[in-house]
Amino acid sequence: MKNDSPPASAARKPKEPELNRTSLLMAASQEFARRGLQGARLEEIAREANITRAMIYYYFGGREGLYLAALEEAYRDIRASERAIDLTDLSPVDAMRRLAQFRIDYYVENPLMVALIAIENQQKAQHLKNSKEIQARAEHSLQPLARVLQQGQAQGVFRTGIDVVELHQIMVSLGMFNVSNQYTFGAIFERDPSSPARLARTRELACEVVLRFLAVP
């Protein structure tokens, strides 16, 4: 009688490990931050995420697709974190302080995002420009800041004629600089930007710069 059952070797073939997207994108972000876009090793990323290298190609199409997914996840996380801030019972001035401080703290706590943005700037934003998600949500990401700005203007505590993108730029610049230049700036001026005292002063500085920019003449 003919035996139609599969060979024992086929029956024992191990299953592909499950894809844990969060774990994979974290491993990818760490490797890209450490070695750069072209220097990152997919084998190392796959090992850290406990998957096969082939799965990276299957789900993301390769190195650049995985990098873009990690970049999109970084922007997704900062948007969600900012929108989760409860500003309900705060005055416009206090709410603006809270948003300015958020930018300082977020980048300190998420240096991988700073590293990914540095890589993308080196690439002249060629991958970011291909991201429909990041492009589509750009204006949406400014809504919490725009809402506080409008409330302050309505109450007469913030001046009119403010470009919300410029206001956003000021906040991002202060936060990003504190992380991206911490070693060079710290070495030149013998200050440790990551020390609790310096971080507290940077938060105060961010608030002062933003509120002076918004002050009614």
PDB file of C-alpha atoms in Angstrom:
ATOM      1  CA  MET A   1       0.000   0.000   0.000  1.00  0.00           C
ATOM      2  CA  LYS A   2       1.346   3.369  -1.040  1.00  0.00           C
ATOM      3  CA  ASN A   3       2.229   5.734   1.819  1.00  0.00           C
ATOM      4  CA  ASP A   4       1.120   9.301   0.947  1.00  0.00           C
ATOM      5  CA  SER A   5       2.138  10.854   4.271  1.00  0.00           C
ATOM      6  CA  PRO A   6       4.899  13.511   4.127  1.00  0.00           C
ATOM      7  CA  PRO A   7       8.477  12.500   4.917  1.00  0.00           C
ATOM      8  CA  ALA A   8       9.417  12.647   8.570  1.00  0.00           C
ATOM      9  CA  SER A   9      11.924  15.440   7.811  1.00  0.00           C
ATOM     10  CA  ALA A  10       9.154  17.579   6.307  1.00  0.00           C
ATOM     11  CA  ALA A  11       6.840  16.906   9.237  1.00  0.00           C
ATOM     12  CA  ARG A  12       9.534  18.072  11.614  1.00  0.00           C
ATOM     13  CA  LYS A  13      10.311  21.256   9.659  1.00  0.00           C
ATOM     14  CA  PRO A  14      10.381  24.132  12.183  1.00  0.00           C
ATOM     15  CA  LYS A  15       7.866  26.907  11.827  1.00  0.00           C
ATOM     16  CA  GLU A  16       8.962  30.419  10.987  1.00  0.00           C
ATOM     17  CA  PRO A  17       9.143  32.504  14.166  1.00  0.00           C
ATOM     18  CA  GLU A  18       6.315  34.989  14.648  1.00  0.00           C
ATOM     19  CA  LEU A  19       6.939  38.561  13.628  1.00  0.00           C
ATOM     20  CA  ASN A  20       6.859  40.887  16.625  1.00  0.00           C
ATOM     21  CA  ARG A  21       6.739  44.225  14.829  1.00  0.00           C
ATOM     22  CA  THR A  22       7.525  46.292  17.926  1.00  0.00           C
ATOM     23  CA  SER A  23      10.554  44.180  18.787  1.00  0.00           C
ATOM     24  CA  LEU A  24      11.787  44.222  15.199  1.00  0.00           C
ATOM     25  CA  LEU A  25      11.485  47.995  14.777  1.00  0.00           C
ATOM     26  CA  MET A  26      13.267  48.586  18.088  1.00  0.00           C
ATOM     27  CA  ALA A  27      16.124  46.291  17.047  1.00  0.00           C
ATOM     28  CA  ALA A  28      16.237  48.001  13.648  1.00  0.00           C
ATOM     29  CA  SER A  29      16.297  51.489  15.176  1.00  0.00           C
ATOM     30  CA  GLN A  30      19.165  50.528  17.465  1.00  0.00           C
ATOM     31  CA  GLU A  31      21.189  49.004  14.635  1.00  0.00           C
ATOM     32  CA  PHE A  32      20.582  51.907  12.242  1.00  0.00           C
ATOM     33  CA  ALA A  33      21.465  54.395  14.966  1.00  0.00           C
ATOM     34  CA  ARG A  34      24.655  52.500  15.762  1.00  0.00           C
ATOM     35  CA  ARG A  35      25.921  51.793  12.235  1.00  0.00           C
ATOM     36  CA  GLY A  36      24.018  54.088   9.884  1.00  0.00           C
ATOM     37  CA  LEU A  37      21.684  53.178   7.057  1.00  0.00           C
ATOM     38  CA  GLN A  38      24.179  51.351   4.868  1.00  0.00           C
ATOM     39  CA  GLY A  39      26.313  49.950   7.670  1.00  0.00           C
ATOM     40  CA  ALA A  40      23.433  48.311   9.537  1.00  0.00           C
ATOM     41  CA  ARG A  41      23.508  44.502   9.452  1.00  0.00           C
ATOM     42  CA  LEU A  42      20.190  42.832   8.751  1.00  0.00           C
ATOM     43  CA  GLU A  43      21.487  39.591  10.249  1.00  0.00           C
ATOM     44  CA  GLU A  44      22.045  41.369  13.557  1.00  0.00           C
ATOM     45  CA  ILE A  45      18.601  42.962  13.455  1.00  0.00           C
ATOM     46  CA  ALA A  46      16.982  39.599  12.715  1.00  0.00           C
ATOM     47  CA  ARG A  47      18.927  37.942  15.540  1.00  0.00           C
ATOM     48  CA  GLU A  48      17.896  40.606  18.056  1.00  0.00           C
ATOM     49  CA  ALA A  49      14.249  40.354  16.973  1.00  0.00           C
ATOM     50  CA  ASN A  50      14.356  36.530  16.980  1.00  0.00           C
ATOM     51  CA  ILE A  51      13.267  36.219  13.358  1.00  0.00           C
ATOM     52  CA  THR A  52      14.908  35.182  10.113  1.00  0.00           C
ATOM     53  CA  ARG A  53      16.560  37.585   7.706  1.00  0.00           C
ATOM     54  CA  ALA A  54      14.174  36.349   5.028  1.00  0.00           C
ATOM     55  CA  MET A  55      11.230  37.684   7.033  1.00  0.00           C
ATOM     56  CA  ILE A  56      12.646  41.205   6.823  1.00  0.00           C
ATOM     57  CA  TYR A  57      12.600  40.949   3.047  1.00  0.00           C
ATOM     58  CA  TYR A  58       9.151  39.359   3.058  1.00  0.00           C
ATOM     59  CA  TYR A  59       7.497  42.045   5.187  1.00  0.00           C
ATOM     60  CA  PHE A  60       9.571  45.132   4.373  1.00  0.00           C
ATOM     61  CA  GLY A  61      11.304  44.425   1.075  1.00  0.00           C
ATOM     62  CA  GLY A  62      14.781  44.816   2.549  1.00  0.00           C
ATOM     63  CA  ARG A  63      17.007  47.333   4.273  1.00  0.00           C
ATOM     64  CA  GLU A  64      15.436  50.586   3.085  1.00  0.00           C
ATOM     65  CA  GLY A  65      11.886  49.404   3.646  1.00  0.00           C
ATOM     66  CA  LEU A  66      12.727  48.399   7.206  1.00  0.00           C
ATOM     67  CA  TYR A  67      14.501  51.699   7.826  1.00  0.00           C
ATOM     68  CA  LEU A  68      11.474  53.664   6.596  1.00  0.00           C
ATOM     69  CA  ALA A  69       9.190  51.592   8.822  1.00  0.00           C
ATOM     70  CA  ALA A  70      11.406  52.393  11.818  1.00  0.00           C
ATOM     71  CA  LEU A  71      11.390  56.089  10.916  1.00  0.00           C
ATOM     72  CA  GLU A  72       7.600  56.111  10.575  1.00  0.00           C
ATOM     73  CA  GLU A  73       7.252  54.371  13.931  1.00  0.00           C
ATOM     74  CA  ALA A  74       9.446  57.016  15.564  1.00  0.00           C
ATOM     75  CA  TYR A  75       7.237  59.831  14.252  1.00  0.00           C
ATOM     76  CA  ARG A  76       4.126  57.869  15.184  1.00  0.00           C
ATOM     77  CA  ASP A  77       5.317  57.507  18.768  1.00  0.00           C
ATOM     78  CA  ILE A  78       6.167  61.171  19.338  1.00  0.00           C
ATOM     79  CA  ARG A  79       2.804  62.254  17.902  1.00  0.00           C
ATOM     80  CA  ALA A  80       0.945  59.848  20.170  1.00  0.00           C
ATOM     81  CA  SER A  81       2.988  60.889  23.209  1.00  0.00           C
ATOM     82  CA  GLU A  82       2.302  64.576  22.639  1.00  0.00           C
ATOM     83  CA  ARG A  83      -1.407  64.042  22.068  1.00  0.00           C
ATOM     84  CA  ALA A  84      -1.598  62.043  25.309  1.00  0.00           C
ATOM     85  CA  ILE A  85      -0.588  65.095  27.374  1.00  0.00           C
ATOM     86  CA  ASP A  86      -3.570  66.320  29.362  1.00  0.00           C
ATOM     87  CA  LEU A  87      -3.758  70.098  28.904  1.00  0.00           C
ATOM     88  CA  THR A  88      -7.433  70.393  29.806  1.00  0.00           C
ATOM     89  CA  ASP A  89      -7.214  72.383  33.037  1.00  0.00           C
ATOM     90  CA  LEU A  90      -4.110  74.403  32.171  1.00  0.00           C
ATOM     91  CA  SER A  91      -4.006  78.042  31.163  1.00  0.00           C
ATOM     92  CA  PRO A  92      -2.597  78.718  27.671  1.00  0.00           C
ATOM     93  CA  VAL A  93       0.706  79.856  29.212  1.00  0.00           C
ATOM     94  CA  ASP A  94       1.039  76.762  31.398  1.00  0.00           C
ATOM     95  CA  ALA A  95      -0.042  74.506  28.537  1.00  0.00           C
ATOM     96  CA  MET A  96       2.605  76.060  26.287  1.00  0.00           C
ATOM     97  CA  ARG A  97       5.200  75.499  29.020  1.00  0.00           C
ATOM     98  CA  ARG A  98       4.157  71.877  29.215  1.00  0.00           C
ATOM     99  CA  LEU A  99       4.539  71.380  25.463  1.00  0.00           C
ATOM    100  CA  ALA A 100       7.952  73.075  25.441  1.00  0.00           C
ATOM    101  CA  GLN A 101       9.158  70.885  28.309  1.00  0.00           C
ATOM    102  CA  PHE A 102       7.775  67.805  26.581  1.00  0.00           C
ATOM    103  CA  ARG A 103      10.070  68.386  23.609  1.00  0.00           C
ATOM    104  CA  ILE A 104      13.127  68.573  25.860  1.00  0.00           C
ATOM    105  CA  ASP A 105      12.235  65.442  27.806  1.00  0.00           C
ATOM    106  CA  TYR A 106      11.045  63.339  24.870  1.00  0.00           C
ATOM    107  CA  TYR A 107      14.256  63.595  22.883  1.00  0.00           C
ATOM    108  CA  VAL A 108      16.359  62.885  25.981  1.00  0.00           C
ATOM    109  CA  GLU A 109      14.303  59.768  26.645  1.00  0.00           C
ATOM    110  CA  ASN A 110      14.228  58.710  22.969  1.00  0.00           C
ATOM    111  CA  PRO A 111      17.715  59.332  21.531  1.00  0.00           C
ATOM    112  CA  LEU A 112      17.091  56.736  18.808  1.00  0.00           C
ATOM    113  CA  MET A 113      14.651  59.111  17.148  1.00  0.00           C
ATOM    114  CA  VAL A 114      17.297  61.841  17.112  1.00  0.00           C
ATOM    115  CA  ALA A 115      19.728  59.396  15.511  1.00  0.00           C
ATOM    116  CA  LEU A 116      17.224  58.320  12.853  1.00  0.00           C
ATOM    117  CA  ILE A 117      16.438  61.927  11.982  1.00  0.00           C
ATOM    118  CA  ALA A 118      20.172  62.654  11.679  1.00  0.00           C
ATOM    119  CA  ILE A 119      20.498  59.751   9.245  1.00  0.00           C
ATOM    120  CA  GLU A 120      17.518  60.967   7.235  1.00  0.00           C
ATOM    121  CA  ASN A 121      18.983  64.461   7.005  1.00  0.00           C
ATOM    122  CA  GLN A 122      22.190  62.930   5.655  1.00  0.00           C
ATOM    123  CA  GLN A 123      20.014  61.196   3.065  1.00  0.00           C
ATOM    124  CA  LYS A 124      18.353  64.554   2.219  1.00  0.00           C
ATOM    125  CA  ALA A 125      14.995  63.170   3.399  1.00  0.00           C
ATOM    126  CA  GLN A 126      14.693  60.917   0.359  1.00  0.00           C
ATOM    127  CA  HIS A 127      12.979  58.154   2.360  1.00  0.00           C
ATOM    128  CA  LEU A 128      10.769  60.483   4.376  1.00  0.00           C
ATOM    129  CA  LYS A 129       9.503  62.045   1.138  1.00  0.00           C
ATOM    130  CA  ASN A 130       8.290  58.590   0.102  1.00  0.00           C
ATOM    131  CA  SER A 131       6.313  58.117   3.305  1.00  0.00           C
ATOM    132  CA  LYS A 132       2.638  58.816   2.707  1.00  0.00           C
ATOM    133  CA  GLU A 133       1.990  58.502   6.437  1.00  0.00           C
ATOM    134  CA  ILE A 134       4.495  61.108   7.609  1.00  0.00           C
ATOM    135  CA  GLN A 135       3.524  63.550   4.877  1.00  0.00           C
ATOM    136  CA  ALA A 136      -0.206  63.095   5.449  1.00  0.00           C
ATOM    137  CA  ARG A 137       0.025  63.566   9.217  1.00  0.00           C
ATOM    138  CA  ALA A 138       2.318  66.605   9.205  1.00  0.00           C
ATOM    139  CA  GLU A 139      -0.462  69.149   9.683  1.00  0.00           C
ATOM    140  CA  HIS A 140      -2.346  66.809  12.011  1.00  0.00           C
ATOM    141  CA  SER A 141       0.707  66.619  14.293  1.00  0.00           C
ATOM    142  CA  LEU A 142       0.600  70.396  14.843  1.00  0.00           C
ATOM    143  CA  GLN A 143      -2.968  70.410  16.165  1.00  0.00           C
ATOM    144  CA  PRO A 144      -2.197  70.278  19.933  1.00  0.00           C
ATOM    145  CA  LEU A 145       0.242  73.178  19.604  1.00  0.00           C
ATOM    146  CA  ALA A 146      -2.071  75.159  17.313  1.00  0.00           C
ATOM    147  CA  ARG A 147      -4.977  74.698  19.714  1.00  0.00           C
ATOM    148  CA  VAL A 148      -3.031  76.120  22.670  1.00  0.00           C
ATOM    149  CA  LEU A 149      -1.732  78.970  20.533  1.00  0.00           C
ATOM    150  CA  GLN A 150      -5.255  79.903  19.423  1.00  0.00           C
ATOM    151  CA  GLN A 151      -6.549  79.777  22.989  1.00  0.00           C
ATOM    152  CA  GLY A 152      -3.771  82.094  24.133  1.00  0.00           C
ATOM    153  CA  GLN A 153      -4.435  84.495  21.285  1.00  0.00           C
ATOM    154  CA  ALA A 154      -8.147  84.504  22.064  1.00  0.00           C
ATOM    155  CA  GLN A 155      -7.364  85.420  25.686  1.00  0.00           C
ATOM    156  CA  GLY A 156      -4.868  88.092  24.634  1.00  0.00           C
ATOM    157  CA  VAL A 157      -1.838  86.461  26.285  1.00  0.00           C
ATOM    158  CA  PHE A 158      -0.159  85.466  22.986  1.00  0.00           C
ATOM    159  CA  ARG A 159       0.393  87.850  20.104  1.00  0.00           C
ATOM    160  CA  THR A 160      -1.241  87.326  16.745  1.00  0.00           C
ATOM    161  CA  GLY A 161       0.594  86.679  13.495  1.00  0.00           C
ATOM    162  CA  ILE A 162       2.426  83.577  14.763  1.00  0.00           C
ATOM    163  CA  ASP A 163       3.341  80.884  12.242  1.00  0.00           C
ATOM    164  CA  VAL A 164       2.671  77.630  14.095  1.00  0.00           C
ATOM    165  CA  VAL A 165       5.335  75.835  12.035  1.00  0.00           C
ATOM    166  CA  GLU A 166       7.931  78.369  13.201  1.00  0.00           C
ATOM    167  CA  LEU A 167       6.798  77.892  16.787  1.00  0.00           C
ATOM    168  CA  HIS A 168       7.103  74.129  16.347  1.00  0.00           C
ATOM    169  CA  GLN A 169      10.553  74.630  14.820  1.00  0.00           C
ATOM    170  CA  ILE A 170      11.760  76.524  17.900  1.00  0.00           C
ATOM    171  CA  MET A 171      10.615  73.753  20.237  1.00  0.00           C
ATOM    172  CA  VAL A 172      12.078  70.973  18.109  1.00  0.00           C
ATOM    173  CA  SER A 173      15.377  72.832  17.679  1.00  0.00           C
ATOM    174  CA  LEU A 174      15.885  73.266  21.414  1.00  0.00           C
ATOM    175  CA  GLY A 175      15.026  69.653  22.154  1.00  0.00           C
ATOM    176  CA  MET A 176      16.997  68.081  19.318  1.00  0.00           C
ATOM    177  CA  PHE A 177      20.112  70.187  19.880  1.00  0.00           C
ATOM    178  CA  ASN A 178      20.252  69.149  23.507  1.00  0.00           C
ATOM    179  CA  VAL A 179      20.664  65.505  22.422  1.00  0.00           C
ATOM    180  CA  SER A 180      22.353  65.653  19.009  1.00  0.00           C
ATOM    181  CA  ASN A 181      25.108  68.014  20.198  1.00  0.00           C
ATOM    182  CA  GLN A 182      25.425  66.904  23.790  1.00  0.00           C
ATOM    183  CA  TYR A 183      28.926  65.465  23.451  1.00  0.00           C
ATOM    184  CA  THR A 184      30.547  68.138  21.265  1.00  0.00           C
ATOM    185  CA  PHE A 185      28.874  71.065  23.033  1.00  0.00           C
ATOM    186  CA  GLY A 186      29.545  69.462  26.394  1.00  0.00           C
ATOM    187  CA  ALA A 187      33.228  68.909  25.618  1.00  0.00           C
ATOM    188  CA  ILE A 188      33.796  72.427  24.296  1.00  0.00           C
ATOM    189  CA  PHE A 189      32.080  74.239  27.152  1.00  0.00           C
ATOM    190  CA  GLU A 190      32.667  71.606  29.838  1.00  0.00           C
ATOM    191  CA  ARG A 191      29.002  71.200  30.605  1.00  0.00           C
ATOM    192  CA  ASP A 192      27.073  67.951  30.761  1.00  0.00           C
ATOM    193  CA  PRO A 193      23.708  68.579  29.057  1.00  0.00           C
ATOM    194  CA  SER A 194      22.397  65.275  30.445  1.00  0.00           C
ATOM    195  CA  SER A 195      22.952  66.134  34.104  1.00  0.00           C
ATOM    196  CA  PRO A 196      19.767  66.742  36.130  1.00  0.00           C
ATOM    197  CA  ALA A 197      20.775  70.352  36.821  1.00  0.00           C
ATOM    198  CA  ARG A 198      21.473  71.147  33.160  1.00  0.00           C
ATOM    199  CA  LEU A 199      18.283  69.410  32.006  1.00  0.00           C
ATOM    200  CA  ALA A 200      16.256  71.450  34.490  1.00  0.00           C
ATOM    201  CA  ARG A 201      17.879  74.634  33.175  1.00  0.00           C
ATOM    202  CA  THR A 202      17.261  73.586  29.559  1.00  0.00           C
ATOM    203  CA  ARG A 203      13.566  73.112  30.329  1.00  0.00           C
ATOM    204  CA  GLU A 204      13.458  76.602  31.838  1.00  0.00           C
ATOM    205  CA  LEU A 205      15.333  78.014  28.848  1.00  0.00           C
ATOM    206  CA  ALA A 206      12.940  76.374  26.379  1.00  0.00           C
ATOM    207  CA  CYS A 207       9.942  77.857  28.178  1.00  0.00           C
ATOM    208  CA  GLU A 208      11.556  81.286  28.348  1.00  0.00           C
ATOM    209  CA  VAL A 209      12.427  81.324  24.642  1.00  0.00           C
ATOM    210  CA  VAL A 210       8.975  80.130  23.568  1.00  0.00           C
ATOM    211  CA  LEU A 211       7.022  82.489  25.837  1.00  0.00           C
ATOM    212  CA  ARG A 212       9.127  85.488  24.883  1.00  0.00           C
ATOM    213  CA  PHE A 213       8.531  84.646  21.224  1.00  0.00           C
ATOM    214  CA  LEU A 214       4.770  84.547  21.905  1.00  0.00           C
ATOM    215  CA  ALA A 215       4.608  87.571  24.241  1.00  0.00           C
ATOM    216  CA  VAL A 216       2.294  90.420  23.350  1.00  0.00           C
ATOM    217  CA  PRO A 217       4.406  93.574  22.684  1.00  0.00           C
TER     218      PRO A 217
END
